[in-house]
XYZ file of C-alpha atoms in Angstrom:
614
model
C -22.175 9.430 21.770
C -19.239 8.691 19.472
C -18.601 10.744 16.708
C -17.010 9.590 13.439
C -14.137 11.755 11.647
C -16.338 13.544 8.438
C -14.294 12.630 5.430
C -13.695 15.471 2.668
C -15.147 14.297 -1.000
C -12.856 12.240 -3.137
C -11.566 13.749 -6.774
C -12.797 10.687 -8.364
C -14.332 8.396 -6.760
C -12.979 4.527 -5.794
C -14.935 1.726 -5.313
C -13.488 -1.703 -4.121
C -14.950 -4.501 -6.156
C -16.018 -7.285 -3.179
C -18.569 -5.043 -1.758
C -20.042 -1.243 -2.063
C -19.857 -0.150 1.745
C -16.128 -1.724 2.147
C -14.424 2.111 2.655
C -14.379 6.024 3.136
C -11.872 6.885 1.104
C -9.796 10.327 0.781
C -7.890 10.983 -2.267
C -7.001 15.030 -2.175
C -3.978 14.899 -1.324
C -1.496 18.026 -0.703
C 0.527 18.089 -3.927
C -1.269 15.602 -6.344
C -4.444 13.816 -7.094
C -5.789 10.507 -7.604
C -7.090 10.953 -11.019
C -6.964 8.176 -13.361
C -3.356 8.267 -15.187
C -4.577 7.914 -18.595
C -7.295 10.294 -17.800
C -4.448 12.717 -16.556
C -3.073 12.773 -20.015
C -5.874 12.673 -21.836
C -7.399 15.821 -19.757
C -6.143 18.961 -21.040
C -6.869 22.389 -18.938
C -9.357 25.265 -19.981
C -7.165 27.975 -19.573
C -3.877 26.640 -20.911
C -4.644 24.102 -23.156
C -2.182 21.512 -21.170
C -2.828 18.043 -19.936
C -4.103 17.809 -16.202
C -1.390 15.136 -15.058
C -0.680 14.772 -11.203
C -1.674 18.741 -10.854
C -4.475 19.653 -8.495
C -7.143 20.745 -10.287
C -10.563 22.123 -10.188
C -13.859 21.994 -12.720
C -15.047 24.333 -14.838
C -18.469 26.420 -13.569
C -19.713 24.812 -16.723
C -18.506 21.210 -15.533
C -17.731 20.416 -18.678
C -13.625 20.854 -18.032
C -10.984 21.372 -15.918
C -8.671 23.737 -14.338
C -5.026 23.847 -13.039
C -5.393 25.132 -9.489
C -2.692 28.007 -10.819
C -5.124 28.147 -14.246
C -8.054 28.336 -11.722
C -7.050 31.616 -10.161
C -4.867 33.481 -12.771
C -4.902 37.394 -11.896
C -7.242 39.781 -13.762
C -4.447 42.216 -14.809
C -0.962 41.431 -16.516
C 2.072 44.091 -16.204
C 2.766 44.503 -20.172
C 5.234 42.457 -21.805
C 8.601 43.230 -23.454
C 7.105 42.261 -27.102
C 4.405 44.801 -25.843
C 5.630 47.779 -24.172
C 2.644 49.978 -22.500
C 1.613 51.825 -19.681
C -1.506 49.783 -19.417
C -1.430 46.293 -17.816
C -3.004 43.526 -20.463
C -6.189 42.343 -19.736
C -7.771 38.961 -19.373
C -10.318 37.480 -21.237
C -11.723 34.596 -22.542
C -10.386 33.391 -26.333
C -13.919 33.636 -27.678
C -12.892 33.862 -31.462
C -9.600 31.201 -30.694
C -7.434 33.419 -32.002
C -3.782 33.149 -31.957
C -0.948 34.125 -29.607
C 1.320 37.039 -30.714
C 4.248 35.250 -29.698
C 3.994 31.813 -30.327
C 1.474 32.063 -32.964
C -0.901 29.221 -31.735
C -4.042 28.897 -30.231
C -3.744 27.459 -26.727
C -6.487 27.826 -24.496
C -9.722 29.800 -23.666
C -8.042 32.407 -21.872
C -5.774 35.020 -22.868
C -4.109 38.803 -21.929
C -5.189 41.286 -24.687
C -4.296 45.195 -25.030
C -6.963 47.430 -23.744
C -6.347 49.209 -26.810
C -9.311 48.223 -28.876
C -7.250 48.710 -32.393
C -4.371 47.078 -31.035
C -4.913 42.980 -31.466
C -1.974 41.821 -29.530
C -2.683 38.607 -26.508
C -0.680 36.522 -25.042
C -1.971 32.927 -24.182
C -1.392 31.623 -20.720
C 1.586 30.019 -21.047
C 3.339 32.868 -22.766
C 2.038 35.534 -19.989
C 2.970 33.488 -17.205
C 5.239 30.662 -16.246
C 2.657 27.854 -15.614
C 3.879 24.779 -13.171
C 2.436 21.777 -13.113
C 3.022 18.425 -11.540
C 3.959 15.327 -13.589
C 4.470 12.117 -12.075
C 8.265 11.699 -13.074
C 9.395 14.090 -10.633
C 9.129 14.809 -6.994
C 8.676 18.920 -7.988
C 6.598 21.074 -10.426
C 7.658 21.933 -13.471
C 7.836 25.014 -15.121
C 6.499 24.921 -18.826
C 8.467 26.829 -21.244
C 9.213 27.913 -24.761
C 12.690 28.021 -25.893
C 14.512 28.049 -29.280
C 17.704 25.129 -27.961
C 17.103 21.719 -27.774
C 17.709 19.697 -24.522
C 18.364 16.494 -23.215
C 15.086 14.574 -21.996
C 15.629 13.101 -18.371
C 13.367 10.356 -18.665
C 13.899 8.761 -22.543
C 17.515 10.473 -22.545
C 17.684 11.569 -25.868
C 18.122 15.020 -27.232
C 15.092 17.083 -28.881
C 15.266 19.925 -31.494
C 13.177 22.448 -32.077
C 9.874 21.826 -34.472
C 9.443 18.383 -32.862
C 7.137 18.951 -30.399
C 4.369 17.205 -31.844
C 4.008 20.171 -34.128
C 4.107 22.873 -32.190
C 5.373 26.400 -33.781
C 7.562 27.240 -31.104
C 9.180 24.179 -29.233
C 7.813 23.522 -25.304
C 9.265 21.858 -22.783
C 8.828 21.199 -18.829
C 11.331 22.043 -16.662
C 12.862 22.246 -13.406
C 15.695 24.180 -12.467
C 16.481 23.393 -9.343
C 17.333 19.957 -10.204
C 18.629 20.476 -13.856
C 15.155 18.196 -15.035
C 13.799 18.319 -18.241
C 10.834 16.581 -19.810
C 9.797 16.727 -23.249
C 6.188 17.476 -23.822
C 5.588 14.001 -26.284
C 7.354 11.777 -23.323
C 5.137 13.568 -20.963
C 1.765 12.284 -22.720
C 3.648 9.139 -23.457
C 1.470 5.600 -22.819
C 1.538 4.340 -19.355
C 0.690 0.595 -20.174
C 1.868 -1.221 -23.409
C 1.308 -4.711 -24.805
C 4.833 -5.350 -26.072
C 5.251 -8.399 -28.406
C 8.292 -9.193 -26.836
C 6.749 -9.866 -23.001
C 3.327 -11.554 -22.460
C 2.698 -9.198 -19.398
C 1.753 -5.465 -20.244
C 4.834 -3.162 -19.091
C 3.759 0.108 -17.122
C 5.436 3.084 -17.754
C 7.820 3.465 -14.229
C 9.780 6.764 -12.993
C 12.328 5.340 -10.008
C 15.411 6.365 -9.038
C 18.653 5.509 -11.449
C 19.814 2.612 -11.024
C 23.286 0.846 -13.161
C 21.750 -3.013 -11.889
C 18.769 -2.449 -14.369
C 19.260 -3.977 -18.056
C 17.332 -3.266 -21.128
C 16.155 -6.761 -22.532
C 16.246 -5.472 -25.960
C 18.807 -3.711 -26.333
C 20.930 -5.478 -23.009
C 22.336 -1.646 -22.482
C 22.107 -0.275 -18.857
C 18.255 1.342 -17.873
C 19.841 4.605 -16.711
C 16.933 7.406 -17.232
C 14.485 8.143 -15.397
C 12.073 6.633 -17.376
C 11.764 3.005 -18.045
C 9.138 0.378 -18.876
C 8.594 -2.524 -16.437
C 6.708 -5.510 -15.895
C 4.392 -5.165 -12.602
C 5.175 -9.083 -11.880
C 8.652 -9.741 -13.348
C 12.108 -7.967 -12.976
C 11.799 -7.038 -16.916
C 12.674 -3.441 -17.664
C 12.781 -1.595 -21.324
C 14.220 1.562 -22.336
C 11.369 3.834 -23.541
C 12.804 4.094 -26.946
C 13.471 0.727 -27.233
C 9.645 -0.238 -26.336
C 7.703 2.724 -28.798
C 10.228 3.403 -31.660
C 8.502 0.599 -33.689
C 4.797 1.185 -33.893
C 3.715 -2.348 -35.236
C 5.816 -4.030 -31.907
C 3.502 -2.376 -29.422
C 0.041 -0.906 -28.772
C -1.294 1.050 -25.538
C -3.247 -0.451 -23.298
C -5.663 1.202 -20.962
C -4.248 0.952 -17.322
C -6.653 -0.175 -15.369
C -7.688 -2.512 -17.738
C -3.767 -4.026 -17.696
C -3.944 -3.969 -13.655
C -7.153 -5.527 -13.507
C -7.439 -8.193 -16.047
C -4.020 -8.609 -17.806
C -1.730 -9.362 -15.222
C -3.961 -11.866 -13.050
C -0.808 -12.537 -11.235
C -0.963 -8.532 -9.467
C -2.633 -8.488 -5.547
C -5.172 -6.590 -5.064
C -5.590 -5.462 -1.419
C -7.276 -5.832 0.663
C -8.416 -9.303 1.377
C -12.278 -9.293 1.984
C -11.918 -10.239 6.022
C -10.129 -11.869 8.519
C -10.743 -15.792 6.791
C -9.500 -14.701 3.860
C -5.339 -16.414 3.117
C -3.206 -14.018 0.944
C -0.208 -17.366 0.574
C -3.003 -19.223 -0.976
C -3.913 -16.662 -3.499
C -0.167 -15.812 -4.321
C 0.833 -19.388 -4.074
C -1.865 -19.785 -6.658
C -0.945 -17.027 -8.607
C 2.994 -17.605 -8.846
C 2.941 -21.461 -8.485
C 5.560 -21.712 -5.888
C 3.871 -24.621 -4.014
C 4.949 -28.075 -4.961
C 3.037 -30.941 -5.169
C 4.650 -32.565 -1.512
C 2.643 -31.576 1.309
C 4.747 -31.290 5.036
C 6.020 -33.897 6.305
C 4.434 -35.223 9.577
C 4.454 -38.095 12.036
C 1.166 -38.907 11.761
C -1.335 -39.062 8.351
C -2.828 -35.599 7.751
C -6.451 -35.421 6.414
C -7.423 -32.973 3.290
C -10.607 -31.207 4.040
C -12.925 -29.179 1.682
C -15.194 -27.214 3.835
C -15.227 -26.035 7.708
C -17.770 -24.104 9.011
C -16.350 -20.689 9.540
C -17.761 -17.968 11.603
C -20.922 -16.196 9.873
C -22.219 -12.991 11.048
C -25.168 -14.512 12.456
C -23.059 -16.338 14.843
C -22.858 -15.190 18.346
C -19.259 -14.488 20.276
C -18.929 -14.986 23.685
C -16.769 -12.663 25.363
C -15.980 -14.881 28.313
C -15.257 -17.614 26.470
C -12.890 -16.311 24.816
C -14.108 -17.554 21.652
C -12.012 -15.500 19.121
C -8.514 -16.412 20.237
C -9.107 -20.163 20.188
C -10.545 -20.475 16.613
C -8.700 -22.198 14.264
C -5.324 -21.206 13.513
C -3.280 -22.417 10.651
C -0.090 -23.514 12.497
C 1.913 -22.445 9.482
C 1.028 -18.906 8.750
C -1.106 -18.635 12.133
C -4.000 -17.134 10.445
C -7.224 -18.077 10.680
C -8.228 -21.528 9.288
C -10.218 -21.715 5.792
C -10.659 -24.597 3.313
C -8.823 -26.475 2.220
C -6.642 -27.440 4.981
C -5.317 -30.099 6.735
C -5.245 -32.033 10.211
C -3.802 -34.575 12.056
C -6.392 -36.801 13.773
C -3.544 -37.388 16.319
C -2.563 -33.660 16.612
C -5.992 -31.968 17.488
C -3.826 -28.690 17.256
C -2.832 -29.067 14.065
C -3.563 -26.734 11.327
C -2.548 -26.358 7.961
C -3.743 -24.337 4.926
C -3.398 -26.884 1.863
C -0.704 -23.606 0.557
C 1.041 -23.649 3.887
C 1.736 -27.349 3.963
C 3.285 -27.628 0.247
C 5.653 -24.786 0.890
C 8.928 -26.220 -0.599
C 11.938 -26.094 1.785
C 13.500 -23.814 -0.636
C 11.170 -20.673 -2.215
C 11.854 -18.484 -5.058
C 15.483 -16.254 -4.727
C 16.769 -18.965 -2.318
C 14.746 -17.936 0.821
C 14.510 -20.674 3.109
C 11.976 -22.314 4.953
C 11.850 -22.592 8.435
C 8.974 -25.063 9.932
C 7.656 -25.659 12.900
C 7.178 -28.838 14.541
C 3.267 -28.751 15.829
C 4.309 -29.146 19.292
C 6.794 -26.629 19.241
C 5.975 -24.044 21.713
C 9.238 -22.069 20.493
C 8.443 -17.933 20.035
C 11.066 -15.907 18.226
C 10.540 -11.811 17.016
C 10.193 -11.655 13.227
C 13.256 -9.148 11.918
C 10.302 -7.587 9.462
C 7.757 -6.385 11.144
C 8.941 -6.986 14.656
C 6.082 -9.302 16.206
C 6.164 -12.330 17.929
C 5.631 -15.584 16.079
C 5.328 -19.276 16.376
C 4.858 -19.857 13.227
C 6.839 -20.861 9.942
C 9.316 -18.504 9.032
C 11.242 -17.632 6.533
C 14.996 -16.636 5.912
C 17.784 -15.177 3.202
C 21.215 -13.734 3.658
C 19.394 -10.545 3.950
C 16.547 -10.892 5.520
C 16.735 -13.068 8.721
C 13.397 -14.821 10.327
C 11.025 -12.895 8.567
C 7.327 -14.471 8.847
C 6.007 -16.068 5.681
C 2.927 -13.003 5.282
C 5.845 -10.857 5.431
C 8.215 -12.849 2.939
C 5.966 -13.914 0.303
C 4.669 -10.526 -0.599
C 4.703 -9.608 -4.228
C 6.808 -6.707 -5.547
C 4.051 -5.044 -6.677
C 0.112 -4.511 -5.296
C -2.372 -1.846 -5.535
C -4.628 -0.992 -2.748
C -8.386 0.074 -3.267
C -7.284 2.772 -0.567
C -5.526 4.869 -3.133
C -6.106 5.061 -6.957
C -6.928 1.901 -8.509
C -4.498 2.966 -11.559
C -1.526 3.491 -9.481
C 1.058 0.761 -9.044
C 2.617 0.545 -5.397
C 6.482 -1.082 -5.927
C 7.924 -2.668 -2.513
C 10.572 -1.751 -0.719
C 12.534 -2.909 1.966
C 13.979 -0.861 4.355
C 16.379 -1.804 6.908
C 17.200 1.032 9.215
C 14.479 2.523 10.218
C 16.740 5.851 10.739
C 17.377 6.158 7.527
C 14.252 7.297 5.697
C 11.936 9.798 6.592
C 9.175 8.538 4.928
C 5.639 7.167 6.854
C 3.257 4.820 6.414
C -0.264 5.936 5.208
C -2.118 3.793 7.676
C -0.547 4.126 10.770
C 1.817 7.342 10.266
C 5.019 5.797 11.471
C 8.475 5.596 9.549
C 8.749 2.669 7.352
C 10.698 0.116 7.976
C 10.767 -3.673 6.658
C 8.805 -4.615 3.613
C 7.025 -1.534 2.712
C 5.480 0.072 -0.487
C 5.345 2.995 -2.230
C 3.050 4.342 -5.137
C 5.249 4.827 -8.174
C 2.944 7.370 -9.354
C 2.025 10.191 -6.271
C 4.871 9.229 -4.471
C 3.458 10.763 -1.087
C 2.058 7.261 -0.756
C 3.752 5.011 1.160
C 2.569 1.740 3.323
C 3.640 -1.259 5.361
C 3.301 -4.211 3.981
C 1.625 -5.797 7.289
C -0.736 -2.338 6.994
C -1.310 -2.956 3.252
C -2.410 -6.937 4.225
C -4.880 -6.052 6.569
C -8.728 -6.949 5.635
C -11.655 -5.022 4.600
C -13.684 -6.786 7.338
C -13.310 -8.040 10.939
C -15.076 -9.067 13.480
C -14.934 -8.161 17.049
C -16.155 -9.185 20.539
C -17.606 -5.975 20.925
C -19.822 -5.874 17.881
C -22.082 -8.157 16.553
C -21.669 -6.812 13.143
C -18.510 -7.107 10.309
C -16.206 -4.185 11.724
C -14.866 -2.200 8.216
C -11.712 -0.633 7.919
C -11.936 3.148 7.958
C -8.726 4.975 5.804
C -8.453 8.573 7.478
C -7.276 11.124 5.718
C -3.444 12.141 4.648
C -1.533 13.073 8.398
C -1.523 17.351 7.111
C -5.393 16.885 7.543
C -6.856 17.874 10.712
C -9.514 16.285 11.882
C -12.283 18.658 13.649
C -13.910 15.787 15.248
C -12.528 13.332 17.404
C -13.499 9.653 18.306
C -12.684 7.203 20.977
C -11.922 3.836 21.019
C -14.170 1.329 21.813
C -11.683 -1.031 23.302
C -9.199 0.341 25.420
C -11.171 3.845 25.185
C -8.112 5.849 24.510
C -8.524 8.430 21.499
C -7.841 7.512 17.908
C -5.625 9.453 15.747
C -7.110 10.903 12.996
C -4.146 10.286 10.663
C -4.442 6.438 10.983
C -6.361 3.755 10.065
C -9.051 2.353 12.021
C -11.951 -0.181 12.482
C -15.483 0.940 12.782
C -19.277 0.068 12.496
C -21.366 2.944 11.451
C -24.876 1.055 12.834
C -23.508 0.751 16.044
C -21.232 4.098 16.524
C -18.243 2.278 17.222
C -14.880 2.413 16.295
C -10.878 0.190 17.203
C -7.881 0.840 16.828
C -5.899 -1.766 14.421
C -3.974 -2.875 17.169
C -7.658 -3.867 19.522
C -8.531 -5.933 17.242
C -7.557 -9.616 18.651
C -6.525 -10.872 15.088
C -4.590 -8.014 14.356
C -2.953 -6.755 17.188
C 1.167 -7.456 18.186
C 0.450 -10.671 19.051
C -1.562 -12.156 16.500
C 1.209 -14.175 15.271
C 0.821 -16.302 17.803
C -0.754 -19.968 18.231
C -2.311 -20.371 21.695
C -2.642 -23.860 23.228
C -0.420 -25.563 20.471
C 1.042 -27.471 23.166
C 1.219 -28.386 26.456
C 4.306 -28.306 29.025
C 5.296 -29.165 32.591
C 6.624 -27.659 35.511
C 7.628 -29.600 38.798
C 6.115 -27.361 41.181
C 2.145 -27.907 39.138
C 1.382 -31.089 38.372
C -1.463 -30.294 36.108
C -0.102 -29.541 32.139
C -0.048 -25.865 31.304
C -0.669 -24.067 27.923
C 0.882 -20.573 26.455
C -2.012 -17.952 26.316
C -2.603 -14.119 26.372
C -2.448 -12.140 29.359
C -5.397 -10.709 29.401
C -6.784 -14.560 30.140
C -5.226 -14.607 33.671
C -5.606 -11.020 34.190
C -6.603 -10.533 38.293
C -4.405 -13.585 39.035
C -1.048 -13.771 40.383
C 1.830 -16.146 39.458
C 2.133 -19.253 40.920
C 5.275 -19.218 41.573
C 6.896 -15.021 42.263
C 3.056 -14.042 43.513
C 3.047 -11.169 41.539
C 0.601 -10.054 39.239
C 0.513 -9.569 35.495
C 1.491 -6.118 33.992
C 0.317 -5.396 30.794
C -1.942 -8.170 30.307
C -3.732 -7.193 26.809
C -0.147 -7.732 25.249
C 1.959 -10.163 27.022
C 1.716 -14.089 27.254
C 1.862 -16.272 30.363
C 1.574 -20.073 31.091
C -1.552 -20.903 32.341
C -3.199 -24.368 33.513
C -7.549 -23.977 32.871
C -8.290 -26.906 35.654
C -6.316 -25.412 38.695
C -6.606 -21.959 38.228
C -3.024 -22.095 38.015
C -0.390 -19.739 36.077
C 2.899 -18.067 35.688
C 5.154 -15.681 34.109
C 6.937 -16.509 31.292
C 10.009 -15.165 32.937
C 9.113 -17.369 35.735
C 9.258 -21.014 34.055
C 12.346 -23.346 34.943
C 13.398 -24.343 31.738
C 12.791 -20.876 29.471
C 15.620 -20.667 27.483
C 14.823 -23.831 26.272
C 11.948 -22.770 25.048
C 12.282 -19.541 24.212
C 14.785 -17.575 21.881
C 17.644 -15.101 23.226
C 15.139 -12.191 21.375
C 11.982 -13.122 23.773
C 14.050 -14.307 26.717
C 14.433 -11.411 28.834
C 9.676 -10.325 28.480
C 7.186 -11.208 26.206
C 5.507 -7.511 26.971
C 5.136 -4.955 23.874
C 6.442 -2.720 26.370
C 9.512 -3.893 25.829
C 9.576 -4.729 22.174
């Protein structure tokens, strides 16, 4: 019987908004949470009196608050303290009659360190006895939170502080950390993570990224060179944080999720409901970067408004081979789904109405590259290193990349992680040169990948972030759903075998599974997923001299127990290589066998079209 990995209990919990059953989600993850950012700030802790932010934390017995994991277990006993010189250790309590700290003369918290001396009324509150660290999303460390008497520079607004500022506090606070010569000032800590600024229509996020000299302030035109910036989610628009909130009546906060969710309709939100679903049309609806001209062809194309696309009462059958030759849009080679186009002359042709008004030139002068529909021409994208026979697209930095690839936004959020957090791309070009991995399948990024802006221990392909709630699979009758496992430093005590090639699945990755049937697929054993999903089958036919019957590129796996017509051998690695085969005769052959491949093939697919060798 399989068995299913048991996922822990999320900190809040996530809900995707196509359907209620879409997910298991984890969201504990080792160093932060996935609380709500505004929630975060607006959260303060029991013990301390400080706001939650990216710390782990834990609720009150009571469950009416919350707790720093270090506020949750603070020791019983204190040594005594240099303002307090004794023998006995100080004690710890709860504030019952919120009185006030002997050193900083404020009343922070429900818990503090009081002399056992019954007539002596000294107590120190938390963050005087002991040096509290918390995690803030501006920094890759925790910070230390301190009193001190000297202002500082602010890493993130970059202006200096003085003490009696600190939105009134009697003795001035700031976070800290040492190691990297960081500072934070407790008002730019709590500081509003969306704004509706009169001077952008879009609401700019509060962003912590790496410095950068390229950025420019549009208000002030000065170099963004903190830490700390305001952005637009959609457009290259940054603000320096003084220049967005010194003016009250230019500005006003905006919840987050309410400016991810409904102010910037422009911002994808993945995943896609299943398989049918086309991400180009909803960003070429989005950022109007379709023209009115549809492709040119040789023959009229016909507009249609409604196809009858596989339901789940619809039966597959396995022999058939029915999932690999539905519908493929010859442009972006997903499946087909109206509107789209055909060629009553080109029974192969298949074009998403968004595929076939691509302009030859896109937005930052990438290029398009088409493909003629009886072009049988596979090259290896440079992003995300699949096969493809498909449109492409190209720039002076990033060669043959397929269109799914190319024509992601800059920004997304994923209903696997917090709903509130922002994931920025990134594109990484040697793999060697990062260590970071991808959340879904645990290898190094490389290509275009994100990463959350806010946890920062979140990172994610951008062919991993595309792929669909829902699939469907030969195996199962049912909608397979995509399972997120837990973060890779959780163990799974349970394991569970794949359906498909029955080889274990990892419990750090992704995976496909059906709870009412106990099964479960890898990613990459699911036909419309897998390395070679890029590729059109049967888009045309060609001719050898030996076979005098027309033959057709397909998988592998559809000659497997056959042997090639013309070296006799068999084929290795069927479930993800491609031969020539002719249906009539029975007939087939290696790729590497036909007479005139490099004129159909690339130098980057001449030598096998195997993913062993990719």
């Amino acid at each position: 019987m399989l068995r299913f990995i048991a996922k822990p209990a999320s900190i809040t919990p996530i809900r995707p908004t196509y359907t209620e059953k879409s997910f298991r989600f984890h969201s504990k993850y080792k160093e932060e949470n996935n609380i709500d950012l505004d929630e975060g700030n607006s959260s303060l802790c029991s013990a301390c009196n400080l706001p939650i932010f990216s710390t782990p934390f834990k609720a009150t017995e009571s469950g009416s608050g919350y707790l720093h994991d270090q506020c949750s277990n603070l020791p019983i006993d204190l040594d005594g303290n240099e303002l307090h010189p004794s023998v006995e250790p100080l004690k710890k309590q709860p504030n019952l009659h919120e009185s006030k700290c002997s050193k900083c003369d404020a009343v922070c918290g429900n818990v503090v360190y009081c002399c056992r001396d019954a007539e002596c009324d000294f107590q120190l509150d938390v963050t005087c006895a002991l040096p509290v660290k918390i995690m803030h999303r501006s920094h890759d460390h925790r910070l230390t939170v301190i009193r001190c008497s000297a202002g500082f520079s602010c890493s993130v607004c970059g202006t200096e502080d003085r003490p009696g500022q600190s939105l009134g506090w009697p003795m001035h606070l700031a976070y800290v950390c040492s190691a990297c010569d960081y500072w934070l000032h407790p008002h730019c800590a709590v500081l509003p993570n969306a704004i509706q600024h009169e001077c952008h229509r879009h609401p700019l996020l509060l962003n912590y990224d790496y410095r950068s000299w390229r950025r420019k302030c549009a208000i002030c035109k000065d170099q963004v060179s903190n830490w700390g910036f305001y952005s637009c989610a959609v457009c290259y628009y940054h603000v320096h944080i003084m220049c967005a909130v010194k003016d009250d009546q230019r500005f006003e906060p905006v919840p987050v999720k309410e400016a991810l969710e409904s102010r910037v309709p422009q911002l994808l939100h993945l995943p896609v409901p299943d398989e049918y679903t086309s991400i180009i049309r909803y960003l070429a609806k989005c950022n109007s970067f379709t023209s009115d001209d549809v492709v040119q062809h040789q023959h009229p194309l016909t507009l249609h408004h409604d196809y009858p696309i596989h339901n789940d009462d619809d039966e597959i059958d396995d022999d058939d081979d029915d999932v690999h030759r539905l519908p493929k849009c010859n442009g972006c080679v997903q499946f087909i789904s109206p509107p789209f186009y055909t060629c009553s002359q080109c029974p192969k042709l298949f074009l998403h109405d968004c595929c076939a008004r691509l302009p030859p030139v896109l937005p930052h002068d990438v290029k398009l590259n088409r493909r003629e529909s009886s072009s049988v021409v596979v090259t290896k994208t440079t992003c995300c290193r699949r096969l493809i026979n498909g449109f492409t697209i190209s720039s002076s930095f990033k060669p043959n990349v397929d269109i799914m690839c190319g024509l992601m936004p800059g920004s997304i959020t994923h209903a696997a992680h917090a709903k509130t957090h922002l994931l920025r791309s990134l594109y990484v070009v040697n793999i060697s040169s990062t260590t970071q991995k991808c959340r879904c399948c645990n290898r190094f990024l490389s290509g275009q990948s994100y990463r959350c802006s806010t946890c920062r221990n979140f990172n994610i392909h951008g062919t991993c972030a595309s792929l669909p709630a829902t699939v469907r699979h030969v195996y199962d009758r049912h909608p397979l759903e995509l399972i997120t496992a837990p973060p890779p430093h959780v163990q799974s005590q349970m394991e569970t075998i794949c359906d498909a090639c029955e080889e274990g699945l990892d419990s750090t990755q992704w995976y496909y599974g059906c709870t009412e049937c106990e099964q479960a697929f890898h990613v990459d054993c699911v036909p419309c997923l897998d390395q070679l999903s890029l590729i059109k089958y049967e888009i045309a036919e060609v001719r050898v001299a030996y076979h005098k019957c027309p033959l057709t590129l397909v998988r592998g796996h559809m000659v497997h127990g056959r042997k090639c017509g013309r070296c006799g051998e068999g084929y290795r690695g069927h479930r993800n290589s491609l031969a020539f085969a002719c249906f009539k005769c029975y007939f087939s052959i290696h790729v590497t066998c036909f007479e005139t491949l490099s004129e159909l093939f690339d130098d980057s697919t001449m030598m096998t079209l195997s993913l062993q060798d990719l």
